[in-house]
mmCIF file of C-alpha atoms in Angstrom:
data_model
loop_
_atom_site.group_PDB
_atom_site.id
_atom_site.type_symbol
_atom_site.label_atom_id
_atom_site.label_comp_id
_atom_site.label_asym_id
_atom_site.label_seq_id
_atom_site.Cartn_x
_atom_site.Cartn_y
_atom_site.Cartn_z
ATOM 1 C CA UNK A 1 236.763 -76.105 6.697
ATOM 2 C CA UNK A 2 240.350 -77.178 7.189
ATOM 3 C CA UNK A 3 242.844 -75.553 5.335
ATOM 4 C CA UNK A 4 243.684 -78.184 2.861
ATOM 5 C CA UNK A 5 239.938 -77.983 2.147
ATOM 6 C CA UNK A 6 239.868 -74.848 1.390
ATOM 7 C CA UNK A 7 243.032 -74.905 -0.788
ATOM 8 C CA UNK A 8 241.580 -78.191 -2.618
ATOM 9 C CA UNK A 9 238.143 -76.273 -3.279
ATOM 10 C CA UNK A 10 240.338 -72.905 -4.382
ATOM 11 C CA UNK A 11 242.265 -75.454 -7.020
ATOM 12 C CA UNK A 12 238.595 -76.831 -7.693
ATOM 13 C CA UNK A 13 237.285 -73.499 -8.701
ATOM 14 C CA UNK A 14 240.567 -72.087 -10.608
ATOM 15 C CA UNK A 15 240.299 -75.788 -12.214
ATOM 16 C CA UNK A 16 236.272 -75.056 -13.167
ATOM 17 C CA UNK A 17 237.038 -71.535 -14.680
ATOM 18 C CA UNK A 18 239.797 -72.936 -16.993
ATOM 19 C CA UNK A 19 237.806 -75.437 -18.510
ATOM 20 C CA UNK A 20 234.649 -73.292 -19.002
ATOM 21 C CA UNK A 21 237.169 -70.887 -21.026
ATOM 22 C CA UNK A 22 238.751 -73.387 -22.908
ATOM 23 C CA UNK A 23 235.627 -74.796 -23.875
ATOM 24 C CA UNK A 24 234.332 -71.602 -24.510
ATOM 25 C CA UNK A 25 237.171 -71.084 -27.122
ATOM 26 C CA UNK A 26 236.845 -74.728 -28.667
ATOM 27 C CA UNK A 27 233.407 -73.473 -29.200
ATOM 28 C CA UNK A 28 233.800 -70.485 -30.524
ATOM 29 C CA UNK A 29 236.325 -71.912 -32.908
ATOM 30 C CA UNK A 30 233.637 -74.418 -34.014
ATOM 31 C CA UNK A 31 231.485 -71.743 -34.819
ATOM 32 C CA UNK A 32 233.878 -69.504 -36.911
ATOM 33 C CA UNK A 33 234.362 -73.105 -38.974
ATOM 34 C CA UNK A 34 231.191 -73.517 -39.935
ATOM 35 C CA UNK A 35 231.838 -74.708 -43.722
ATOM 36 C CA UNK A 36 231.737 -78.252 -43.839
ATOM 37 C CA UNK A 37 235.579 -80.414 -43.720
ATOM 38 C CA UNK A 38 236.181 -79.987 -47.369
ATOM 39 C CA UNK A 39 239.710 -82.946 -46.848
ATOM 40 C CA UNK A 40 240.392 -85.234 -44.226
ATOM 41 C CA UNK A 41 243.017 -82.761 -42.652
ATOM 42 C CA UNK A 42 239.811 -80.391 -41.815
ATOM 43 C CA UNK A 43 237.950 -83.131 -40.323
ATOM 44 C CA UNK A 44 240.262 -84.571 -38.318
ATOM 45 C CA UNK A 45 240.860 -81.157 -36.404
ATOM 46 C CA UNK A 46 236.728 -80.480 -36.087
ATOM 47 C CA UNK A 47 237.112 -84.519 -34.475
ATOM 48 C CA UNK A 48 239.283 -83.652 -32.644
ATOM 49 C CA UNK A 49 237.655 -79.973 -31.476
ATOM 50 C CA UNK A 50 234.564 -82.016 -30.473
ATOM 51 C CA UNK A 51 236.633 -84.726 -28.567
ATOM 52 C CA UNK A 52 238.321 -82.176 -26.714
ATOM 53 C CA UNK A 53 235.036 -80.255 -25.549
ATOM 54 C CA UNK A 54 233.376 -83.713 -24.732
ATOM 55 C CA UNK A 55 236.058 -84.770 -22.228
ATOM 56 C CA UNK A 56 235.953 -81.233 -20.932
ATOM 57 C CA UNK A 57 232.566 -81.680 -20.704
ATOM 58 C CA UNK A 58 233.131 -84.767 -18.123
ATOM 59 C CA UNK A 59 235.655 -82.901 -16.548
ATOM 60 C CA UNK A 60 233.422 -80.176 -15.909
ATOM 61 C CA UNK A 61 230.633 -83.041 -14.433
ATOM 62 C CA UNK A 62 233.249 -84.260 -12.314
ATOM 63 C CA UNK A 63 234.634 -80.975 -10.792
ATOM 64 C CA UNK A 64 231.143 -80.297 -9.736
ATOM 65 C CA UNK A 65 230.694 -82.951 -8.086
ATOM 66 C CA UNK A 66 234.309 -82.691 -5.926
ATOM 67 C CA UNK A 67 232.904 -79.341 -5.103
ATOM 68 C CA UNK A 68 229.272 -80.420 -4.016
ATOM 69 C CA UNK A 69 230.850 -83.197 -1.989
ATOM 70 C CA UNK A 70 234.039 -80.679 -0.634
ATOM 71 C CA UNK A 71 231.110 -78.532 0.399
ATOM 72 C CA UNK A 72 229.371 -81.112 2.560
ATOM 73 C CA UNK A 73 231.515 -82.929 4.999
ATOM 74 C CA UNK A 74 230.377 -80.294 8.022
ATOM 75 C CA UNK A 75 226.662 -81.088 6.873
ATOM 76 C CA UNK A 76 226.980 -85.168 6.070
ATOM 77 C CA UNK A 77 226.983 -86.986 9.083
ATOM 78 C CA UNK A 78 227.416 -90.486 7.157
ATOM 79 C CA UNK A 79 230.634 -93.027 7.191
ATOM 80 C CA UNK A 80 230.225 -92.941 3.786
ATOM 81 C CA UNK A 81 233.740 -92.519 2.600
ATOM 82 C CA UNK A 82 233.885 -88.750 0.515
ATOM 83 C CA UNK A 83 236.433 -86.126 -0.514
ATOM 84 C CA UNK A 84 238.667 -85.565 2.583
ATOM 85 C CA UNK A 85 237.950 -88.653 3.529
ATOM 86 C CA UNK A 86 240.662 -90.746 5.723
ATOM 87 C CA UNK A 87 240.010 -94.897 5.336
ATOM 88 C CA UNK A 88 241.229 -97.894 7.096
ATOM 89 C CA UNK A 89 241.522 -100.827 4.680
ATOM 90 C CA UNK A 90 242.457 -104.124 5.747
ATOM 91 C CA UNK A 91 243.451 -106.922 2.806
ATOM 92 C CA UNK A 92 242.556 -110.541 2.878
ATOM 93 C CA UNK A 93 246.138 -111.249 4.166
ATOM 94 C CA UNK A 94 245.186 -109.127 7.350
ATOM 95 C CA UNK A 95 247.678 -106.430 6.577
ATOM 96 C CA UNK A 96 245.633 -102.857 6.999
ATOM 97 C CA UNK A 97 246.435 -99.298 5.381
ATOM 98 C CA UNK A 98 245.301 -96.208 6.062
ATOM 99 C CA UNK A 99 244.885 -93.992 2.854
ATOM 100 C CA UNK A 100 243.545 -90.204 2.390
ATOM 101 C CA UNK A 101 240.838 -89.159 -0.388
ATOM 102 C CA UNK A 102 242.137 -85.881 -1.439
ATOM 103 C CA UNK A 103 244.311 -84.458 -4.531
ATOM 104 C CA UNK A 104 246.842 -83.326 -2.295
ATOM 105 C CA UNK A 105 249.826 -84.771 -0.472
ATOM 106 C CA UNK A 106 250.183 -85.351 3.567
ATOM 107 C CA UNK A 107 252.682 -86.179 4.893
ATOM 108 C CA UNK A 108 251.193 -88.729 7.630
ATOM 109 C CA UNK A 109 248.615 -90.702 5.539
ATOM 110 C CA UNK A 110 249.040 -92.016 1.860
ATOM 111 C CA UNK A 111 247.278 -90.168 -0.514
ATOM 112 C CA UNK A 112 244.734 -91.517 -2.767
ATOM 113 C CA UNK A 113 243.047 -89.085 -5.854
ATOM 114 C CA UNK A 114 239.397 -89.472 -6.448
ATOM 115 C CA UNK A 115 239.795 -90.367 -10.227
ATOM 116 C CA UNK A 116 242.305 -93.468 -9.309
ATOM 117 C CA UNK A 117 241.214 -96.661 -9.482
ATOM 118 C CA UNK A 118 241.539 -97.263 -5.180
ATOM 119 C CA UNK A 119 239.829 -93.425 -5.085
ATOM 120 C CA UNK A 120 236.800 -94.286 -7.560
ATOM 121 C CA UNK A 121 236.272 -97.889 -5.603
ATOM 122 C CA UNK A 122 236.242 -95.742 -2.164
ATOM 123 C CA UNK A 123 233.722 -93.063 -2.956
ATOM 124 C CA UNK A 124 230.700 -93.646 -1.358
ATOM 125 C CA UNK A 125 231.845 -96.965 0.381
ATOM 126 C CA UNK A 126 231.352 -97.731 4.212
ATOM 127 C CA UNK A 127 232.393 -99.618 6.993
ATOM 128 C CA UNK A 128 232.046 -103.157 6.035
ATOM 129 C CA UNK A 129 232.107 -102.452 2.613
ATOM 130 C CA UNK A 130 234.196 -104.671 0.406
ATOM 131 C CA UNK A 131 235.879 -103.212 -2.240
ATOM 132 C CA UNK A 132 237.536 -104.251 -5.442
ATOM 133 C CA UNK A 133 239.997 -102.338 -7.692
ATOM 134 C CA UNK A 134 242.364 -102.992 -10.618
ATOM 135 C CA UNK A 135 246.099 -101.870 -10.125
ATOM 136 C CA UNK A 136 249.205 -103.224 -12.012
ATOM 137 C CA UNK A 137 249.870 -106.018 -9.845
ATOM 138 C CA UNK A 138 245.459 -107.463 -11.034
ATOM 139 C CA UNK A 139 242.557 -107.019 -9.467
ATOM 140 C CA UNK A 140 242.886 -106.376 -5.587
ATOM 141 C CA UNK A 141 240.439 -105.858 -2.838
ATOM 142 C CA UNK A 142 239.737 -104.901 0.452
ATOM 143 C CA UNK A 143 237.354 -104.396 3.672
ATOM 144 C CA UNK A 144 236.810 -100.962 4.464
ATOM 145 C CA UNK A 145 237.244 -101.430 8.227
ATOM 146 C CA UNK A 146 236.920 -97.428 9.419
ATOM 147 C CA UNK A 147 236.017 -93.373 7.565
ATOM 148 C CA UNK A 148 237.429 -90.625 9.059
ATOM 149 C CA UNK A 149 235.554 -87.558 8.002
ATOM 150 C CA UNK A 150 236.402 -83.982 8.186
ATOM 151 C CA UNK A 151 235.175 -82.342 10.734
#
């Protein structure tokens, strides 16, 4: 494991233990509630209690999953494209990027995040693949040409 692996997968699990508290808490404070909303003011903060703990919830889903896959680049043989992932897109103009799947910076390849619209479209794409996006400029897309895993 590279060490920008291993720091990503550290952040990953310091990431995973804060949400499990804070959901832990939001929980707990549900729990020491437990009289029904008796005025709109009460209601809106159980709302929002239970809004909170369902997008940490997802969060929590999705953290898994950046582990699972950070844990098998040395194992997954594939060109599917993955966390750590570097891509080779070429654009129906014939211009080509290269672009990184990872949460943190390099220097030498722009960096895409797995929850960005370009990230989500990569995951799981390979060569040949054509993929479509939406950025501010529309909808874009692109051929994924070559994935460079980790080794």
């Amino acid at each position: 494991m590279t060490a920008a692996a291993h720091d990503e997968r550290h952040a990953l699990l310091e990431e995973l233990g804060l949400l499990r508290t804070r959901r832990r808490e939001l929980e707990e404070s549900l729990v020491a509630d437990d009289h029904p909303p008796h005025d709109f003011g009460e209601r809106g903060e159980t709302t929002e209690r239970r809004d909170e703990i369902d997008w940490i919830d997802r969060r929590i889903r999705d953290v898994a999953h950046y582990l699972w896959e950070a844990g098998r680049p040395g194992e997954d043989t594939s060109e599917r494209v993955g966390l750590y992932s570097t891509v080779k897109l070429r654009f129906p103009d014939g211009s080509s990027e290269s672009v990184q799947v990872t949460r943190f910076p390099d220097e030498d390849v722009p960096v895409v995040t797995p929850e960005s619209p370009l990230g989500r479209a990569l995951l799981g794409a390979q060569p040949g693949d054509e993929i479509t996006w939406t950025a501010p400029e529309g909808r874009l897309r692109a051929r994924v040409e070559r994935v460079d895993r980790p080794a």
